Amino acid sequence: MKRKKIESKPVKIHGVLDVYDDKNIMFNPTNNLISVNGFRRRGVVTMLSNGQMGFMATPKKHSTSKKLKRTIHGTLSENDDNYYLYIRIDKTETDDYKKVIKKEVKELLD
């Protein structure tokens, strides 16, 4: 499912920016007239010598693995470097999880 891109216009907010140890920043707006939704993203903040700042969010890396086989409790997949075997068994399902794991592995590898 693809997400639609939401286009937004830049918002100008006046305030004071405090920089601590070249790692932490705190922005305190001087006016509360503008309402902006909060967000948390991984990215790069750039601050120029004239005080202007920019933020570039780093894109999320999506999985490049390809599913080879699926069963009720497990999945066998591969990517460029490795094979992955995921097995998930609900505790309420059975007490003899060893037997279920053996059955799933056999089913996935056949």
GROMACS .gro file of C-alpha atoms in nm:
model
  110
    1MET     CA    1   0.000   0.000   0.000
    2LYS     CA    2   0.152   0.329  -0.109
    3ARG     CA    3   0.110   0.641   0.096
    4LYS     CA    4   0.000   0.959  -0.070
    5LYS     CA    5   0.247   1.243  -0.049
    6ILE     CA    6   0.107   1.533   0.146
    7GLU     CA    7   0.230   1.863   0.011
    8SER     CA    8   0.272   2.135   0.267
    9LYS     CA    9   0.382   2.493   0.258
   10PRO     CA   10   0.668   2.617   0.473
   11VAL     CA   11   0.572   2.786   0.799
   12LYS     CA   12   0.776   3.076   0.934
   13ILE     CA   13   0.811   3.081   1.312
   14HIS     CA   14   1.006   3.348   1.499
   15GLY     CA   15   1.185   3.261   1.818
   16VAL     CA   16   1.510   3.187   1.997
   17LEU     CA   17   1.723   2.883   1.922
   18ASP     CA   18   1.966   2.766   2.189
   19VAL     CA   19   2.247   2.528   2.085
   20TYR     CA   20   2.415   2.317   2.353
   21ASP     CA   21   2.745   2.130   2.295
   22ASP     CA   22   2.691   2.128   1.915
   23LYS     CA   23   2.455   1.831   1.971
   24ASN     CA   24   2.138   1.947   2.140
   25ILE     CA   25   1.913   2.231   2.032
   26MET     CA   26   1.608   2.391   2.190
   27PHE     CA   27   1.376   2.624   1.998
   28ASN     CA   28   1.151   2.861   2.188
   29PRO     CA   29   0.898   3.046   1.971
   30THR     CA   30   0.830   3.410   2.060
   31ASN     CA   31   0.469   3.401   1.942
   32ASN     CA   32   0.203   3.135   1.983
   33LEU     CA   33  -0.015   3.248   1.693
   34ILE     CA   34   0.095   2.967   1.459
   35SER     CA   35  -0.011   2.611   1.528
   36VAL     CA   36   0.219   2.341   1.393
   37ASN     CA   37   0.179   1.965   1.438
   38GLY     CA   38   0.465   1.811   1.632
   39PHE     CA   39   0.677   1.542   1.470
   40ARG     CA   40   0.971   1.319   1.542
   41ARG     CA   41   1.197   1.223   1.252
   42ARG     CA   42   1.552   1.110   1.202
   43GLY     CA   43   1.744   1.351   0.984
   44VAL     CA   44   2.007   1.616   0.947
   45VAL     CA   45   1.976   1.970   1.080
   46THR     CA   46   2.190   2.229   0.906
   47MET     CA   47   2.262   2.566   1.062
   48LEU     CA   48   2.429   2.837   0.855
   49SER     CA   49   2.653   3.112   0.993
   50ASN     CA   50   2.374   3.368   0.946
   51GLY     CA   51   2.145   3.169   1.177
   52GLN     CA   52   1.922   3.009   0.915
   53MET     CA   53   1.836   2.645   0.975
   54GLY     CA   54   1.723   2.362   0.755
   55PHE     CA   55   1.613   2.007   0.826
   56MET     CA   56   1.630   1.711   0.588
   57ALA     CA   57   1.456   1.392   0.699
   58THR     CA   58   1.643   1.075   0.605
   59PRO     CA   59   1.425   0.828   0.415
   60LYS     CA   60   1.325   0.504   0.585
   61LYS     CA   61   1.497   0.195   0.452
   62HIS     CA   62   1.251  -0.066   0.339
   63SER     CA   63   1.318  -0.435   0.355
   64THR     CA   64   1.475  -0.586   0.045
   65SER     CA   65   1.407  -0.943   0.151
   66LYS     CA   66   1.200  -1.177  -0.064
   67LYS     CA   67   0.965  -1.430   0.097
   68LEU     CA   68   1.035  -1.781  -0.028
   69LYS     CA   69   0.788  -1.989   0.171
   70ARG     CA   70   0.520  -1.939   0.438
   71THR     CA   71   0.356  -2.173   0.684
   72ILE     CA   72   0.110  -2.127   0.970
   73HIS     CA   73   0.386  -2.042   1.221
   74GLY     CA   74   0.686  -1.947   1.009
   75THR     CA   75   0.838  -1.768   0.713
   76LEU     CA   76   1.151  -1.840   0.511
   77SER     CA   77   1.293  -1.537   0.329
   78GLU     CA   78   1.616  -1.421   0.168
   79ASN     CA   79   1.796  -1.100   0.087
   80ASP     CA   80   2.125  -1.035  -0.092
   81ASP     CA   81   2.341  -1.172   0.191
   82ASN     CA   82   2.135  -1.401   0.415
   83TYR     CA   83   1.848  -1.643   0.456
   84TYR     CA   84   1.604  -1.572   0.740
   85LEU     CA   85   1.382  -1.818   0.922
   86TYR     CA   86   1.113  -1.668   1.145
   87ILE     CA   87   0.897  -1.889   1.364
   88ARG     CA   88   0.627  -1.762   1.600
   89ILE     CA   89   0.420  -1.988   1.823
   90ASP     CA   90   0.156  -1.855   2.059
   91LYS     CA   91   0.193  -1.986   2.416
   92THR     CA   92  -0.179  -2.060   2.439
   93GLU     CA   93  -0.159  -2.279   2.128
   94THR     CA   94   0.051  -2.566   2.258
   95ASP     CA   95   0.275  -2.680   2.540
   96ASP     CA   96   0.496  -2.891   2.312
   97TYR     CA   97   0.663  -2.610   2.115
   98LYS     CA   98   0.963  -2.828   2.024
   99LYS     CA   99   0.742  -3.059   1.820
  100VAL     CA  100   0.579  -2.762   1.641
  101ILE     CA  101   0.916  -2.604   1.562
  102LYS     CA  102   1.048  -2.931   1.415
  103LYS     CA  103   0.735  -2.966   1.202
  104GLU     CA  104   0.753  -2.605   1.079
  105VAL     CA  105   1.124  -2.623   0.993
  106LYS     CA  106   1.071  -2.946   0.803
  107GLU     CA  107   0.778  -2.793   0.615
  108LEU     CA  108   0.970  -2.476   0.529
  109LEU     CA  109   1.285  -2.652   0.411
  110ASP     CA  110   1.115  -2.922   0.200
   0.00000   0.00000   0.00000
